[in-house]
Amino acid sequence: MSFIEDARWFTVAPAAGESGQPPKPGHVTLVGAGPGDPELLTLRAVKALRGARLVLYDHLVGKEVLRYVADDADLIYVGKQSSHHTLPQESIIDLMVRLARSGRSLVRLKGGDGFIFGRGGEEVQALAEAGIAFDVVPGITAAQGAGACAGIPLTHRDHSATLVFATGHLRGDNEVALDWEALARPRQTVVIYMGMGTLPIICRELVRHGLPDSTPAALVEQASLPGQRCITGTLQDLPALAQQHWVRPPALIIVGDVVALQPQLMQGMLATMV
């Protein structure tokens, strides 16, 4: 028996009365946990966690965030890492639907914001199709957390009038399915999620489609957490810097002239901590 069949996760349906009606479906709250620092949770997210009796949480949700959940609540880990998934996405959706249909209300807790490369759209679409009520609590996405904590403004009147989020995941044919010409436009900031495994391809293609190889670029690892690191360079040398500094996920790639402001801004940020 797999753990998702464990009867303790499901409310036992009460004995049917004269009407023989099934239990009323539960309610699902999709909560964005932010980039990692628990102090960056929204008030609404904290309220949802404190009131939860059942929480399905992902890999990037830290222990400090889970401290807001009551000790006697049920926690189910459904995290996904590269090449290692506790449950396939389809099984996570199936589990949520079955739990809600059994009468359980639950919180679906995701790192960052569930609607920005968190597959939250797929999950609430499935809930809607199943007739299950839900609401969504947005979270500070990883890009916002990385920019603010690493001293990189994602937009700037003098440097960047456009902000683009993209994902660096490989497709089944081992290609990165991105609109390279759009990403290589001048005067914009590009933030790429889940791109560490394809970093050399990303840097090469951006240069091939028009960006100078001297374009400032950065890697922000574990944004907002105590282990945060920011490695800055250019499109030309960023892959070598990633290997040299042993950068590992979770990390974001930030490309654009705003990255050149990072040393100056970090000096000011560090001065306030002294």
Tab-separated table of N, CA and C in Angstrom, residues 24-139:
chain	number	residue	atom	x	y	z
A	24	LYS	N	-20.014	16.428	2.724
A	24	LYS	CA	-19.799	17.675	1.997
A	24	LYS	C	-18.319	17.811	1.663
A	25	PRO	N	-17.971	18.133	0.421
A	25	PRO	CA	-16.554	18.262	0.058
A	25	PRO	C	-15.850	19.332	0.880
A	26	GLY	N	-14.571	19.102	1.122
A	26	GLY	CA	-13.768	20.086	1.819
A	26	GLY	C	-13.363	21.235	0.903
A	27	HIS	N	-12.637	22.167	1.478
A	27	HIS	CA	-12.183	23.373	0.781
A	27	HIS	C	-10.662	23.334	0.707
A	28	VAL	N	-10.098	23.769	-0.418
A	28	VAL	CA	-8.644	23.778	-0.604
A	28	VAL	C	-8.148	25.215	-0.680
A	29	THR	N	-7.104	25.519	0.104
A	29	THR	CA	-6.463	26.830	0.051
A	29	THR	C	-5.048	26.661	-0.474
A	30	LEU	N	-4.772	27.245	-1.629
A	30	LEU	CA	-3.434	27.212	-2.219
A	30	LEU	C	-2.652	28.390	-1.659
A	31	VAL	N	-1.564	28.102	-0.938
A	31	VAL	CA	-0.805	29.137	-0.238
A	31	VAL	C	0.611	29.211	-0.790
A	32	GLY	N	1.046	30.428	-1.135
A	32	GLY	CA	2.437	30.658	-1.511
A	32	GLY	C	3.259	30.946	-0.274
A	33	ALA	N	4.319	30.147	-0.049
A	33	ALA	CA	5.124	30.268	1.164
A	33	ALA	C	6.236	31.295	1.045
A	34	GLY	N	6.369	31.937	-0.122
A	34	GLY	CA	7.437	32.911	-0.279
A	34	GLY	C	8.771	32.249	-0.581
A	35	PRO	N	9.850	33.037	-0.663
A	35	PRO	CA	11.144	32.512	-1.093
A	35	PRO	C	11.885	31.682	-0.055
A	36	GLY	N	11.430	31.657	1.189
A	36	GLY	CA	12.093	30.823	2.182
A	36	GLY	C	12.110	31.419	3.570
A	37	ASP	N	12.453	32.684	3.690
A	37	ASP	CA	12.468	33.357	4.981
A	37	ASP	C	11.039	33.418	5.527
A	38	PRO	N	10.786	32.845	6.707
A	38	PRO	CA	9.402	32.833	7.217
A	38	PRO	C	8.861	34.232	7.483
A	39	GLU	N	9.740	35.207	7.688
A	39	GLU	CA	9.267	36.570	7.917
A	39	GLU	C	8.705	37.207	6.654
A	40	LEU	N	8.909	36.559	5.514
A	40	LEU	CA	8.360	37.069	4.260
A	40	LEU	C	7.020	36.434	3.916
A	41	LEU	N	6.478	35.614	4.794
A	41	LEU	CA	5.109	35.124	4.618
A	41	LEU	C	4.131	36.278	4.747
A	42	THR	N	3.049	36.232	3.996
A	42	THR	CA	2.004	37.235	4.168
A	42	THR	C	1.189	36.911	5.422
A	43	LEU	N	0.517	37.931	5.941
A	43	LEU	CA	-0.350	37.708	7.102
A	43	LEU	C	-1.443	36.695	6.785
A	44	ARG	N	-1.952	36.766	5.568
A	44	ARG	CA	-3.017	35.842	5.168
A	44	ARG	C	-2.488	34.407	5.104
A	45	ALA	N	-1.241	34.232	4.668
A	45	ALA	CA	-0.656	32.900	4.631
A	45	ALA	C	-0.491	32.341	6.040
A	46	VAL	N	-0.015	33.157	6.961
A	46	VAL	CA	0.141	32.714	8.352
A	46	VAL	C	-1.208	32.319	8.939
A	47	LYS	N	-2.230	33.107	8.677
A	47	LYS	CA	-3.579	32.781	9.173
A	47	LYS	C	-4.045	31.445	8.630
A	48	ALA	N	-3.803	31.191	7.339
A	48	ALA	CA	-4.226	29.925	6.745
A	48	ALA	C	-3.472	28.748	7.356
A	49	LEU	N	-2.179	28.915	7.590
A	49	LEU	CA	-1.381	27.829	8.166
A	49	LEU	C	-1.799	27.541	9.602
A	50	ARG	N	-2.039	28.564	10.365
A	50	ARG	CA	-2.428	28.369	11.766
A	50	ARG	C	-3.786	27.686	11.891
A	51	GLY	N	-4.653	27.911	10.914
A	51	GLY	CA	-5.975	27.298	10.976
A	51	GLY	C	-6.071	25.959	10.278
A	52	ALA	N	-4.981	25.506	9.666
A	52	ALA	CA	-5.035	24.280	8.868
A	52	ALA	C	-5.036	23.037	9.746
A	53	ARG	N	-5.782	22.038	9.295
A	53	ARG	CA	-5.769	20.736	9.953
A	53	ARG	C	-5.034	19.709	9.090
A	54	LEU	N	-4.808	20.047	7.833
A	54	LEU	CA	-4.130	19.163	6.892
A	54	LEU	C	-3.367	20.022	5.897
A	55	VAL	N	-2.075	19.720	5.711
A	55	VAL	CA	-1.225	20.517	4.825
A	55	VAL	C	-0.446	19.586	3.900
A	56	LEU	N	-0.551	19.822	2.602
A	56	LEU	CA	0.288	19.156	1.608
A	56	LEU	C	1.370	20.150	1.203
A	57	TYR	N	2.639	19.831	1.463
A	57	TYR	CA	3.686	20.825	1.247
A	57	TYR	C	4.786	20.308	0.332
A	58	ASP	N	5.466	21.268	-0.310
A	58	ASP	CA	6.469	20.970	-1.312
A	58	ASP	C	7.886	20.990	-0.740
A	59	HIS	N	8.838	20.612	-1.600
A	59	HIS	CA	10.242	20.494	-1.217
A	59	HIS	C	10.844	21.820	-0.748
A	60	LEU	N	10.479	22.927	-1.391
A	60	LEU	CA	11.091	24.215	-1.081
A	60	LEU	C	10.445	24.931	0.094
A	61	VAL	N	9.542	24.279	0.795
A	61	VAL	CA	8.939	24.851	2.001
A	61	VAL	C	9.782	24.436	3.199
A	62	GLY	N	10.399	25.423	3.861
A	62	GLY	CA	11.318	25.125	4.953
A	62	GLY	C	10.630	24.802	6.266
A	63	LYS	N	11.405	24.244	7.183
A	63	LYS	CA	10.878	23.875	8.503
A	63	LYS	C	10.386	25.085	9.280
A	64	GLU	N	11.058	26.227	9.099
A	64	GLU	CA	10.641	27.424	9.829
A	64	GLU	C	9.250	27.873	9.409
A	65	VAL	N	8.913	27.690	8.148
A	65	VAL	CA	7.560	28.029	7.680
A	65	VAL	C	6.540	27.063	8.276
A	66	LEU	N	6.907	25.785	8.332
A	66	LEU	CA	5.984	24.772	8.851
A	66	LEU	C	5.725	24.927	10.350
A	67	ARG	N	6.536	25.708	11.039
A	67	ARG	CA	6.297	25.935	12.474
A	67	ARG	C	4.980	26.665	12.728
A	68	TYR	N	4.458	27.324	11.720
A	68	TYR	CA	3.178	28.011	11.884
A	68	TYR	C	1.998	27.045	11.867
A	69	VAL	N	2.231	25.811	11.472
A	69	VAL	CA	1.160	24.810	11.433
A	69	VAL	C	1.014	24.196	12.827
A	70	ALA	N	-0.222	23.975	13.264
A	70	ALA	CA	-0.475	23.397	14.586
A	70	ALA	C	0.196	22.031	14.720
A	71	ASP	N	0.672	21.723	15.927
A	71	ASP	CA	1.400	20.474	16.172
A	71	ASP	C	0.554	19.243	15.873
A	72	ASP	N	-0.756	19.347	16.065
A	72	ASP	CA	-1.600	18.168	15.871
A	72	ASP	C	-2.215	18.112	14.470
A	73	ALA	N	-1.787	19.006	13.574
A	73	ALA	CA	-2.283	18.953	12.198
A	73	ALA	C	-1.548	17.859	11.427
A	74	ASP	N	-2.167	17.371	10.383
A	74	ASP	CA	-1.548	16.362	9.522
A	74	ASP	C	-0.718	17.055	8.443
A	75	LEU	N	0.530	16.592	8.274
A	75	LEU	CA	1.421	17.106	7.246
A	75	LEU	C	1.744	15.990	6.258
A	76	ILE	N	1.585	16.265	4.974
A	76	ILE	CA	1.918	15.287	3.939
A	76	ILE	C	2.944	15.922	3.004
A	77	TYR	N	4.124	15.324	2.926
A	77	TYR	CA	5.176	15.827	2.046
A	77	TYR	C	4.971	15.277	0.641
A	78	VAL	N	4.850	16.184	-0.322
A	78	VAL	CA	4.663	15.781	-1.722
A	78	VAL	C	5.695	16.478	-2.605
A	79	GLY	N	6.891	16.679	-2.052
A	79	GLY	CA	7.912	17.470	-2.725
A	79	GLY	C	8.437	16.832	-3.995
A	80	LYS	N	8.890	17.731	-4.895
A	80	LYS	CA	9.494	17.297	-6.157
A	80	LYS	C	10.844	17.972	-6.296
A	81	GLN	N	11.883	17.176	-6.507
A	81	GLN	CA	13.206	17.674	-6.833
A	81	GLN	C	13.572	17.178	-8.226
A	82	SER	N	14.622	17.756	-8.796
A	82	SER	CA	15.048	17.338	-10.124
A	82	SER	C	15.354	15.853	-10.138
A	83	SER	N	14.661	15.118	-11.008
A	83	SER	CA	14.843	13.670	-11.188
A	83	SER	C	14.411	12.855	-9.981
A	84	HIS	N	13.726	13.467	-9.010
A	84	HIS	CA	13.262	12.712	-7.844
A	84	HIS	C	11.960	13.324	-7.352
A	85	HIS	N	10.851	12.675	-7.641
A	85	HIS	CA	9.544	13.154	-7.249
A	85	HIS	C	8.931	12.196	-6.233
A	86	THR	N	8.534	12.738	-5.057
A	86	THR	CA	7.807	11.914	-4.103
A	86	THR	C	6.537	11.378	-4.742
A	87	LEU	N	5.832	12.259	-5.444
A	87	LEU	CA	4.642	11.886	-6.203
A	87	LEU	C	4.682	12.610	-7.534
A	88	PRO	N	4.260	11.973	-8.609
A	88	PRO	CA	4.076	12.708	-9.869
A	88	PRO	C	2.996	13.768	-9.692
A	89	GLN	N	3.043	14.798	-10.517
A	89	GLN	CA	2.073	15.884	-10.394
A	89	GLN	C	0.641	15.369	-10.492
A	90	GLU	N	0.400	14.428	-11.377
A	90	GLU	CA	-0.955	13.898	-11.530
A	90	GLU	C	-1.440	13.231	-10.235
A	91	SER	N	-0.520	12.570	-9.528
A	91	SER	CA	-0.902	11.912	-8.277
A	91	SER	C	-1.164	12.925	-7.173
A	92	ILE	N	-0.423	14.030	-7.177
A	92	ILE	CA	-0.674	15.090	-6.193
A	92	ILE	C	-2.071	15.664	-6.396
A	93	ILE	N	-2.411	15.929	-7.643
A	93	ILE	CA	-3.746	16.457	-7.943
A	93	ILE	C	-4.817	15.458	-7.543
A	94	ASP	N	-4.601	14.194	-7.856
A	94	ASP	CA	-5.571	13.157	-7.498
A	94	ASP	C	-5.742	13.073	-5.990
A	95	LEU	N	-4.634	13.172	-5.254
A	95	LEU	CA	-4.708	13.114	-3.795
A	95	LEU	C	-5.506	14.291	-3.244
A	96	MET	N	-5.265	15.498	-3.742
A	96	MET	CA	-6.010	16.665	-3.280
A	96	MET	C	-7.501	16.496	-3.518
A	97	VAL	N	-7.853	16.039	-4.699
A	97	VAL	CA	-9.263	15.878	-5.037
A	97	VAL	C	-9.909	14.826	-4.132
A	98	ARG	N	-9.223	13.702	-3.924
A	98	ARG	CA	-9.787	12.641	-3.085
A	98	ARG	C	-9.939	13.091	-1.641
A	99	LEU	N	-8.941	13.816	-1.131
A	99	LEU	CA	-9.032	14.312	0.247
A	99	LEU	C	-10.216	15.258	0.391
A	100	ALA	N	-10.362	16.184	-0.549
A	100	ALA	CA	-11.466	17.134	-0.460
A	100	ALA	C	-12.812	16.430	-0.584
A	101	ARG	N	-12.899	15.452	-1.476
A	101	ARG	CA	-14.158	14.724	-1.636
A	101	ARG	C	-14.504	13.888	-0.414
A	102	SER	N	-13.487	13.508	0.362
A	102	SER	CA	-13.758	12.740	1.578
A	102	SER	C	-14.226	13.625	2.726
A	103	GLY	N	-14.211	14.944	2.501
A	103	GLY	CA	-14.670	15.867	3.533
A	103	GLY	C	-13.570	16.660	4.198
A	104	ARG	N	-12.304	16.437	3.796
A	104	ARG	CA	-11.190	17.147	4.421
A	104	ARG	C	-10.939	18.477	3.734
A	105	SER	N	-10.832	19.541	4.512
A	105	SER	CA	-10.320	20.811	4.013
A	105	SER	C	-8.811	20.807	4.204
A	106	LEU	N	-8.094	21.451	3.305
A	106	LEU	CA	-6.638	21.364	3.375
A	106	LEU	C	-5.978	22.608	2.808
A	107	VAL	N	-4.713	22.772	3.185
A	107	VAL	CA	-3.853	23.805	2.624
A	107	VAL	C	-2.845	23.129	1.708
A	108	ARG	N	-2.748	23.622	0.508
A	108	ARG	CA	-1.713	23.178	-0.441
A	108	ARG	C	-0.623	24.242	-0.413
A	109	LEU	N	0.522	23.905	0.187
A	109	LEU	CA	1.575	24.874	0.482
A	109	LEU	C	2.729	24.727	-0.502
A	110	LYS	N	3.034	25.826	-1.202
A	110	LYS	CA	4.074	25.806	-2.231
A	110	LYS	C	5.100	26.899	-1.959
A	111	GLY	N	6.353	26.648	-2.332
A	111	GLY	CA	7.370	27.675	-2.224
A	111	GLY	C	7.102	28.811	-3.196
A	112	GLY	N	7.571	30.010	-2.844
A	112	GLY	CA	7.371	31.158	-3.716
A	112	GLY	C	5.910	31.493	-3.871
A	113	ASP	N	5.482	31.641	-5.116
A	113	ASP	CA	4.078	31.872	-5.438
A	113	ASP	C	3.600	30.716	-6.300
A	114	GLY	N	2.487	30.134	-5.915
A	114	GLY	CA	2.022	28.930	-6.601
A	114	GLY	C	1.661	29.131	-8.050
A	115	PHE	N	1.380	30.376	-8.446
A	115	PHE	CA	0.985	30.656	-9.823
A	115	PHE	C	2.155	31.086	-10.706
A	116	ILE	N	3.371	31.095	-10.162
A	116	ILE	CA	4.558	31.448	-10.954
A	116	ILE	C	5.499	30.249	-10.942
A	117	PHE	N	5.422	29.447	-11.993
A	117	PHE	CA	6.215	28.231	-12.157
A	117	PHE	C	6.064	27.267	-10.978
A	118	GLY	N	4.891	27.293	-10.335
A	118	GLY	CA	4.642	26.386	-9.231
A	118	GLY	C	3.573	25.349	-9.540
A	119	ARG	N	3.062	25.348	-10.765
A	119	ARG	CA	2.022	24.427	-11.220
A	119	ARG	C	0.721	24.585	-10.449
A	120	GLY	N	0.595	25.722	-9.771
A	120	GLY	CA	-0.642	25.993	-9.060
A	120	GLY	C	-1.821	26.140	-9.994
A	121	GLY	N	-1.577	26.689	-11.190
A	121	GLY	CA	-2.668	26.828	-12.151
A	121	GLY	C	-3.258	25.492	-12.545
A	122	GLU	N	-2.396	24.492	-12.723
A	122	GLU	CA	-2.877	23.154	-13.069
A	122	GLU	C	-3.704	22.561	-11.935
A	123	GLU	N	-3.264	22.818	-10.704
A	123	GLU	CA	-3.943	22.211	-9.557
A	123	GLU	C	-5.320	22.824	-9.333
A	124	VAL	N	-5.418	24.151	-9.392
A	124	VAL	CA	-6.737	24.746	-9.157
A	124	VAL	C	-7.665	24.504	-10.348
A	125	GLN	N	-7.096	24.340	-11.532
A	125	GLN	CA	-7.931	23.977	-12.681
A	125	GLN	C	-8.583	22.622	-12.454
A	126	ALA	N	-7.792	21.666	-11.936
A	126	ALA	CA	-8.336	20.341	-11.644
A	126	ALA	C	-9.395	20.409	-10.544
A	127	LEU	N	-9.165	21.253	-9.533
A	127	LEU	CA	-10.149	21.409	-8.468
A	127	LEU	C	-11.452	21.993	-9.022
A	128	ALA	N	-11.318	22.983	-9.883
A	128	ALA	CA	-12.517	23.583	-10.477
A	128	ALA	C	-13.292	22.560	-11.290
A	129	GLU	N	-12.588	21.757	-12.065
A	129	GLU	CA	-13.248	20.737	-12.882
A	129	GLU	C	-13.927	19.682	-12.019
A	130	ALA	N	-13.369	19.445	-10.805
A	130	ALA	CA	-13.951	18.462	-9.898
A	130	ALA	C	-15.064	19.047	-9.033
A	131	GLY	N	-15.314	20.361	-9.174
A	131	GLY	CA	-16.371	20.989	-8.394
A	131	GLY	C	-15.987	21.242	-6.954
A	132	ILE	N	-14.689	21.386	-6.667
A	132	ILE	CA	-14.198	21.597	-5.297
A	132	ILE	C	-13.847	23.071	-5.115
A	133	ALA	N	-14.369	23.677	-4.065
A	133	ALA	CA	-14.126	25.090	-3.801
A	133	ALA	C	-12.683	25.308	-3.361
A	134	PHE	N	-12.096	26.426	-3.795
A	134	PHE	CA	-10.724	26.735	-3.409
A	134	PHE	C	-10.538	28.243	-3.359
A	135	ASP	N	-9.473	28.670	-2.683
A	135	ASP	CA	-9.024	30.049	-2.764
A	135	ASP	C	-7.505	30.055	-2.835
A	136	VAL	N	-6.946	31.184	-3.223
A	136	VAL	CA	-5.513	31.283	-3.486
A	136	VAL	C	-4.920	32.420	-2.662
A	137	VAL	N	-3.831	32.118	-1.942
A	137	VAL	CA	-3.083	33.117	-1.183
A	137	VAL	C	-1.747	33.329	-1.887
A	138	PRO	N	-1.527	34.470	-2.519
A	138	PRO	CA	-0.277	34.673	-3.246
A	138	PRO	C	0.911	34.769	-2.296
A	139	GLY	N	2.085	34.442	-2.816
A	139	GLY	CA	3.314	34.555	-2.042
A	139	GLY	C	4.338	35.389	-2.790
